């Protein structure tokens, strides 16, 4: 047993979390949340691991929708907030997002720095994650208040931190990914590697590959910056549909569909989202990436 | 050189009382359950104050907003600017205040430009005779360095930026940022067809209504993709919940149009050329032009 150098409520709360992986992207809409979700699902599947996913995108939380947990509510217990479990009774995929705290899906969060900072601190110190093998943190685009707060609060746990940078192949996205990389270097955050998302699109009619957002830029950047290139993910419409259109029916305002924070999974012990994810072309590609990620994690 | 500044220390919060209102609720921080809670002050603080703009000589100020990133906000902003500037009797300006990822200089082909200051303030950079742009990107030290600033420092730069740019007299100013709020003629919202993007637009509509910004309408980007091989249209981002059309009906705002995904749009943006000028035959160009006509018409009605 090592005694943590800094004893803070956050360090105490996360003492049983082995690895904390922060998913970053300079630009918005490049697929950070989709990568975070896929990482969580793949780890859950291949490792029999306990996975947590924390969505700190306070102004545009997408994780609840992607995990089919739209409209779920977070409950209070004596030991803190109970995360929402995406895999029903198995309870190996825990999720926390500001999306769960908003009353309606159309509510906006217009917060300034101190509020964001307080919210992030509460997410880190007050959620009852329990023991986790991996805690994946999905961040908002850019390098701003949220990222600085996160790094500050996680400083005592520095030896367990690592990050993955997501980009798309266009020049505008790559420029922002470079800024992200510069951020990780400034705050001394290890980077596991770079993922190029939306790298080409396969026409469902004729199979022709179109480079909708160009291609190859991510790999070139990884080479240039001496980063591990984890792989390229083409646009996968099956995945888009799966993550966008979950079992949970779109909620009408004021109507609660999900009782007690448990997702409506008819068969207990099953995880329909994972089963369906395994049928998408992205799953195989992502599994190969996770095989590159695992040996690079600070704690094995 | 770790530039992480320490935030003013806020006392460590006890757990939120179980009967506390939702954080987004108007009673947040104000209900009885909150009194005495160390976090109370955080929730009762007011929203960012609107910055006052030095823009008396600007006829129309249009805000381009999107809840989610990467849906084509900056690309649309640039197209709108180029389209207004197609009328050589009109002066148009584009303003970009995205500190963490300013894309406007790249999209307009101005990455190497620097701004000049004169006695009357900072002068914008000219793309052509009647189209000028001002971006925070022109003022940042290096395009590769991350800007790691907290809110107050960013707000300071933005306030100065809005105050000190010498726009001169303009017919249109297209603003690629939510920070400017005063004297805005209206906002155009950009989305893509998936629910995850639409969710964020709902929040943006809520934001506009909260701060009293008139919504001109909604634009749906990346709606369908025409394969260059077989010419068939497929949906890359499926409108699983009815897309922008349903959202517009639901929220009672106008759907200005849908722009199909054309790989040449992104390429034009990377090279800093006007897509509509380069590819006048693309269905996306037609869609853009129809949308821009509609925006002009709505602005003229006022």
JSON list of N, CA, C and O in Angstrom, two decimals, chain A residues 184-218:
[
{"chain": "A", "resi": 184, "resn": "UNK", "atom": "N", "xyz": [-1.15, 18.98, -23.30]},
{"chain": "A", "resi": 184, "resn": "UNK", "atom": "CA", "xyz": [-0.72, 17.81, -22.52]},
{"chain": "A", "resi": 184, "resn": "UNK", "atom": "C", "xyz": [0.75, 17.95, -22.13]},
{"chain": "A", "resi": 184, "resn": "UNK", "atom": "O", "xyz": [1.14, 17.54, -21.04]},
{"chain": "A", "resi": 185, "resn": "UNK", "atom": "N", "xyz": [1.55, 18.53, -23.02]},
{"chain": "A", "resi": 185, "resn": "UNK", "atom": "CA", "xyz": [2.97, 18.71, -22.70]},
{"chain": "A", "resi": 185, "resn": "UNK", "atom": "C", "xyz": [3.15, 19.75, -21.60]},
{"chain": "A", "resi": 185, "resn": "UNK", "atom": "O", "xyz": [3.97, 19.57, -20.71]},
{"chain": "A", "resi": 186, "resn": "UNK", "atom": "N", "xyz": [2.37, 20.79, -21.66]},
{"chain": "A", "resi": 186, "resn": "UNK", "atom": "CA", "xyz": [2.47, 21.83, -20.64]},
{"chain": "A", "resi": 186, "resn": "UNK", "atom": "C", "xyz": [2.08, 21.33, -19.26]},
{"chain": "A", "resi": 186, "resn": "UNK", "atom": "O", "xyz": [2.65, 21.75, -18.27]},
{"chain": "A", "resi": 187, "resn": "UNK", "atom": "N", "xyz": [1.08, 20.47, -19.19]},
{"chain": "A", "resi": 187, "resn": "UNK", "atom": "CA", "xyz": [0.63, 20.00, -17.89]},
{"chain": "A", "resi": 187, "resn": "UNK", "atom": "C", "xyz": [1.21, 18.63, -17.56]},
{"chain": "A", "resi": 187, "resn": "UNK", "atom": "O", "xyz": [0.83, 18.02, -16.57]},
{"chain": "A", "resi": 188, "resn": "UNK", "atom": "N", "xyz": [2.13, 18.17, -18.41]},
{"chain": "A", "resi": 188, "resn": "UNK", "atom": "CA", "xyz": [2.83, 16.92, -18.14]},
{"chain": "A", "resi": 188, "resn": "UNK", "atom": "C", "xyz": [1.88, 15.72, -18.05]},
{"chain": "A", "resi": 188, "resn": "UNK", "atom": "O", "xyz": [1.97, 14.91, -17.14]},
{"chain": "A", "resi": 189, "resn": "UNK", "atom": "N", "xyz": [0.95, 15.66, -18.99]},
{"chain": "A", "resi": 189, "resn": "UNK", "atom": "CA", "xyz": [-0.02, 14.56, -19.02]},
{"chain": "A", "resi": 189, "resn": "UNK", "atom": "C", "xyz": [0.42, 13.57, -20.11]},
{"chain": "A", "resi": 189, "resn": "UNK", "atom": "O", "xyz": [0.54, 13.95, -21.27]},
{"chain": "A", "resi": 190, "resn": "UNK", "atom": "N", "xyz": [0.70, 12.30, -19.74]},
{"chain": "A", "resi": 190, "resn": "UNK", "atom": "CA", "xyz": [1.13, 11.35, -20.76]},
{"chain": "A", "resi": 190, "resn": "UNK", "atom": "C", "xyz": [0.05, 11.12, -21.83]},
{"chain": "A", "resi": 190, "resn": "UNK", "atom": "O", "xyz": [-1.13, 11.04, -21.51]},
{"chain": "A", "resi": 191, "resn": "UNK", "atom": "N", "xyz": [0.47, 11.02, -23.09]},
{"chain": "A", "resi": 191, "resn": "UNK", "atom": "CA", "xyz": [-0.46, 10.77, -24.19]},
{"chain": "A", "resi": 191, "resn": "UNK", "atom": "C", "xyz": [-0.25, 9.33, -24.67]},
{"chain": "A", "resi": 191, "resn": "UNK", "atom": "O", "xyz": [0.84, 8.97, -25.07]},
{"chain": "A", "resi": 192, "resn": "UNK", "atom": "N", "xyz": [-1.30, 8.52, -24.60]},
{"chain": "A", "resi": 192, "resn": "UNK", "atom": "CA", "xyz": [-1.19, 7.14, -25.07]},
{"chain": "A", "resi": 192, "resn": "UNK", "atom": "C", "xyz": [-1.09, 7.12, -26.58]},
{"chain": "A", "resi": 192, "resn": "UNK", "atom": "O", "xyz": [-0.32, 6.37, -27.16]},
{"chain": "A", "resi": 193, "resn": "UNK", "atom": "N", "xyz": [-1.88, 7.95, -27.23]},
{"chain": "A", "resi": 193, "resn": "UNK", "atom": "CA", "xyz": [-1.81, 7.97, -28.69]},
{"chain": "A", "resi": 193, "resn": "UNK", "atom": "C", "xyz": [-2.91, 8.82, -29.30]},
{"chain": "A", "resi": 193, "resn": "UNK", "atom": "O", "xyz": [-3.68, 9.48, -28.60]},
{"chain": "A", "resi": 194, "resn": "UNK", "atom": "N", "xyz": [-2.92, 8.78, -30.63]},
{"chain": "A", "resi": 194, "resn": "UNK", "atom": "CA", "xyz": [-3.82, 9.62, -31.41]},
{"chain": "A", "resi": 194, "resn": "UNK", "atom": "C", "xyz": [-4.76, 8.72, -32.23]},
{"chain": "A", "resi": 194, "resn": "UNK", "atom": "O", "xyz": [-4.34, 7.71, -32.79]},
{"chain": "A", "resi": 195, "resn": "UNK", "atom": "N", "xyz": [-6.02, 9.09, -32.27]},
{"chain": "A", "resi": 195, "resn": "UNK", "atom": "CA", "xyz": [-7.00, 8.36, -33.09]},
{"chain": "A", "resi": 195, "resn": "UNK", "atom": "C", "xyz": [-7.49, 9.30, -34.19]},
{"chain": "A", "resi": 195, "resn": "UNK", "atom": "O", "xyz": [-7.85, 10.44, -33.91]},
{"chain": "A", "resi": 196, "resn": "UNK", "atom": "N", "xyz": [-7.47, 8.82, -35.44]},
{"chain": "A", "resi": 196, "resn": "UNK", "atom": "CA", "xyz": [-8.04, 9.62, -36.53]},
{"chain": "A", "resi": 196, "resn": "UNK", "atom": "C", "xyz": [-9.46, 9.11, -36.78]},
{"chain": "A", "resi": 196, "resn": "UNK", "atom": "O", "xyz": [-9.66, 7.99, -37.23]},
{"chain": "A", "resi": 197, "resn": "UNK", "atom": "N", "xyz": [-10.42, 9.94, -36.47]},
{"chain": "A", "resi": 197, "resn": "UNK", "atom": "CA", "xyz": [-11.82, 9.54, -36.62]},
{"chain": "A", "resi": 197, "resn": "UNK", "atom": "C", "xyz": [-12.38, 10.11, -37.93]},
{"chain": "A", "resi": 197, "resn": "UNK", "atom": "O", "xyz": [-11.79, 11.02, -38.51]},
{"chain": "A", "resi": 198, "resn": "UNK", "atom": "N", "xyz": [-13.49, 9.59, -38.38]},
{"chain": "A", "resi": 198, "resn": "UNK", "atom": "CA", "xyz": [-14.15, 10.05, -39.60]},
{"chain": "A", "resi": 198, "resn": "UNK", "atom": "C", "xyz": [-13.20, 10.01, -40.79]},
{"chain": "A", "resi": 198, "resn": "UNK", "atom": "O", "xyz": [-13.19, 10.91, -41.63]},
{"chain": "A", "resi": 199, "resn": "UNK", "atom": "N", "xyz": [-12.39, 8.97, -40.84]},
{"chain": "A", "resi": 199, "resn": "UNK", "atom": "CA", "xyz": [-11.40, 8.85, -41.89]},
{"chain": "A", "resi": 199, "resn": "UNK", "atom": "C", "xyz": [-12.02, 8.05, -43.04]},
{"chain": "A", "resi": 199, "resn": "UNK", "atom": "O", "xyz": [-11.90, 6.85, -43.11]},
{"chain": "A", "resi": 200, "resn": "UNK", "atom": "N", "xyz": [-12.72, 8.77, -43.92]},
{"chain": "A", "resi": 200, "resn": "UNK", "atom": "CA", "xyz": [-13.34, 8.11, -45.07]},
{"chain": "A", "resi": 200, "resn": "UNK", "atom": "C", "xyz": [-14.74, 7.60, -44.76]},
{"chain": "A", "resi": 200, "resn": "UNK", "atom": "O", "xyz": [-15.11, 7.39, -43.60]},
{"chain": "A", "resi": 201, "resn": "UNK", "atom": "N", "xyz": [-15.51, 7.46, -45.81]},
{"chain": "A", "resi": 201, "resn": "UNK", "atom": "CA", "xyz": [-16.89, 6.99, -45.69]},
{"chain": "A", "resi": 201, "resn": "UNK", "atom": "C", "xyz": [-17.15, 5.98, -46.80]},
{"chain": "A", "resi": 201, "resn": "UNK", "atom": "O", "xyz": [-16.84, 6.24, -47.97]},
{"chain": "A", "resi": 202, "resn": "UNK", "atom": "N", "xyz": [-17.68, 4.83, -46.44]},
{"chain": "A", "resi": 202, "resn": "UNK", "atom": "CA", "xyz": [-17.94, 3.80, -47.43]},
{"chain": "A", "resi": 202, "resn": "UNK", "atom": "C", "xyz": [-19.39, 3.93, -47.91]},
{"chain": "A", "resi": 202, "resn": "UNK", "atom": "O", "xyz": [-20.32, 3.86, -47.11]},
{"chain": "A", "resi": 203, "resn": "UNK", "atom": "N", "xyz": [-19.57, 4.17, -49.20]},
{"chain": "A", "resi": 203, "resn": "UNK", "atom": "CA", "xyz": [-20.92, 4.32, -49.75]},
{"chain": "A", "resi": 203, "resn": "UNK", "atom": "C", "xyz": [-21.67, 3.00, -49.58]},
{"chain": "A", "resi": 203, "resn": "UNK", "atom": "O", "xyz": [-21.19, 1.95, -50.01]},
{"chain": "A", "resi": 204, "resn": "UNK", "atom": "N", "xyz": [-22.84, 3.05, -48.93]},
{"chain": "A", "resi": 204, "resn": "UNK", "atom": "CA", "xyz": [-23.57, 1.80, -48.73]},
{"chain": "A", "resi": 204, "resn": "UNK", "atom": "C", "xyz": [-24.09, 1.18, -50.03]},
{"chain": "A", "resi": 204, "resn": "UNK", "atom": "O", "xyz": [-24.39, -0.02, -50.07]},
{"chain": "A", "resi": 205, "resn": "UNK", "atom": "N", "xyz": [-24.17, 1.97, -51.11]},
{"chain": "A", "resi": 205, "resn": "UNK", "atom": "CA", "xyz": [-24.67, 1.42, -52.38]},
{"chain": "A", "resi": 205, "resn": "UNK", "atom": "C", "xyz": [-23.56, 0.72, -53.14]},
{"chain": "A", "resi": 205, "resn": "UNK", "atom": "O", "xyz": [-23.69, -0.44, -53.52]},
{"chain": "A", "resi": 206, "resn": "UNK", "atom": "N", "xyz": [-22.46, 1.44, -53.40]},
{"chain": "A", "resi": 206, "resn": "UNK", "atom": "CA", "xyz": [-21.47, 0.88, -54.30]},
{"chain": "A", "resi": 206, "resn": "UNK", "atom": "C", "xyz": [-20.15, 0.53, -53.62]},
{"chain": "A", "resi": 206, "resn": "UNK", "atom": "O", "xyz": [-19.25, -0.02, -54.24]},
{"chain": "A", "resi": 207, "resn": "UNK", "atom": "N", "xyz": [-20.04, 0.84, -52.34]},
{"chain": "A", "resi": 207, "resn": "UNK", "atom": "CA", "xyz": [-18.82, 0.47, -51.62]},
{"chain": "A", "resi": 207, "resn": "UNK", "atom": "C", "xyz": [-17.64, 1.38, -51.88]},
{"chain": "A", "resi": 207, "resn": "UNK", "atom": "O", "xyz": [-16.56, 1.17, -51.35]},
{"chain": "A", "resi": 208, "resn": "UNK", "atom": "N", "xyz": [-17.85, 2.43, -52.68]},
{"chain": "A", "resi": 208, "resn": "UNK", "atom": "CA", "xyz": [-16.74, 3.35, -52.94]},
{"chain": "A", "resi": 208, "resn": "UNK", "atom": "C", "xyz": [-16.40, 4.15, -51.67]},
{"chain": "A", "resi": 208, "resn": "UNK", "atom": "O", "xyz": [-17.28, 4.61, -50.97]},
{"chain": "A", "resi": 209, "resn": "UNK", "atom": "N", "xyz": [-15.10, 4.28, -51.43]},
{"chain": "A", "resi": 209, "resn": "UNK", "atom": "CA", "xyz": [-14.68, 5.03, -50.24]},
{"chain": "A", "resi": 209, "resn": "UNK", "atom": "C", "xyz": [-14.47, 6.49, -50.60]},
{"chain": "A", "resi": 209, "resn": "UNK", "atom": "O", "xyz": [-13.70, 6.81, -51.50]},
{"chain": "A", "resi": 210, "resn": "UNK", "atom": "N", "xyz": [-15.21, 7.37, -49.94]},
{"chain": "A", "resi": 210, "resn": "UNK", "atom": "CA", "xyz": [-15.01, 8.80, -50.17]},
{"chain": "A", "resi": 210, "resn": "UNK", "atom": "C", "xyz": [-14.33, 9.38, -48.95]},
{"chain": "A", "resi": 210, "resn": "UNK", "atom": "O", "xyz": [-14.72, 9.08, -47.82]},
{"chain": "A", "resi": 211, "resn": "UNK", "atom": "N", "xyz": [-13.35, 10.21, -49.17]},
{"chain": "A", "resi": 211, "resn": "UNK", "atom": "CA", "xyz": [-12.70, 10.85, -48.03]},
{"chain": "A", "resi": 211, "resn": "UNK", "atom": "C", "xyz": [-13.45, 12.14, -47.73]},
{"chain": "A", "resi": 211, "resn": "UNK", "atom": "O", "xyz": [-13.02, 13.21, -48.11]},
{"chain": "A", "resi": 212, "resn": "UNK", "atom": "N", "xyz": [-14.60, 11.98, -47.03]},
{"chain": "A", "resi": 212, "resn": "UNK", "atom": "CA", "xyz": [-15.46, 13.14, -46.77]},
{"chain": "A", "resi": 212, "resn": "UNK", "atom": "C", "xyz": [-14.72, 14.25, -46.05]},
{"chain": "A", "resi": 212, "resn": "UNK", "atom": "O", "xyz": [-14.92, 15.41, -46.27]},
{"chain": "A", "resi": 213, "resn": "UNK", "atom": "N", "xyz": [-13.89, 13.85, -45.10]},
{"chain": "A", "resi": 213, "resn": "UNK", "atom": "CA", "xyz": [-13.11, 14.86, -44.37]},
{"chain": "A", "resi": 213, "resn": "UNK", "atom": "C", "xyz": [-11.63, 14.63, -44.62]},
{"chain": "A", "resi": 213, "resn": "UNK", "atom": "O", "xyz": [-10.83, 14.70, -43.72]},
{"chain": "A", "resi": 214, "resn": "UNK", "atom": "N", "xyz": [-11.26, 14.27, -45.85]},
{"chain": "A", "resi": 214, "resn": "UNK", "atom": "CA", "xyz": [-9.87, 13.98, -46.19]},
{"chain": "A", "resi": 214, "resn": "UNK", "atom": "C", "xyz": [-9.39, 12.74, -45.42]},
{"chain": "A", "resi": 214, "resn": "UNK", "atom": "O", "xyz": [-10.18, 12.08, -44.75]},
{"chain": "A", "resi": 215, "resn": "UNK", "atom": "N", "xyz": [-8.12, 12.37, -45.53]},
{"chain": "A", "resi": 215, "resn": "UNK", "atom": "CA", "xyz": [-7.64, 11.19, -44.82]},
{"chain": "A", "resi": 215, "resn": "UNK", "atom": "C", "xyz": [-6.13, 11.25, -44.62]},
{"chain": "A", "resi": 215, "resn": "UNK", "atom": "O", "xyz": [-5.43, 11.97, -45.32]},
{"chain": "A", "resi": 216, "resn": "UNK", "atom": "N", "xyz": [-5.65, 10.52, -43.63]},
{"chain": "A", "resi": 216, "resn": "UNK", "atom": "CA", "xyz": [-4.20, 10.38, -43.44]},
{"chain": "A", "resi": 216, "resn": "UNK", "atom": "C", "xyz": [-3.54, 11.45, -42.60]},
{"chain": "A", "resi": 216, "resn": "UNK", "atom": "O", "xyz": [-2.41, 11.28, -42.15]},
{"chain": "A", "resi": 217, "resn": "UNK", "atom": "N", "xyz": [-4.24, 12.56, -42.36]},
{"chain": "A", "resi": 217, "resn": "UNK", "atom": "CA", "xyz": [-3.63, 13.67, -41.60]},
{"chain": "A", "resi": 217, "resn": "UNK", "atom": "C", "xyz": [-3.25, 13.29, -40.19]},
{"chain": "A", "resi": 217, "resn": "UNK", "atom": "O", "xyz": [-2.24, 13.76, -39.66]},
{"chain": "A", "resi": 218, "resn": "UNK", "atom": "N", "xyz": [-4.07, 12.44, -39.57]},
{"chain": "A", "resi": 218, "resn": "UNK", "atom": "CA", "xyz": [-3.80, 12.04, -38.18]},
{"chain": "A", "resi": 218, "resn": "UNK", "atom": "C", "xyz": [-2.52, 11.22, -38.09]},
{"chain": "A", "resi": 218, "resn": "UNK", "atom": "O", "xyz": [-1.69, 11.45, -37.21]}
]
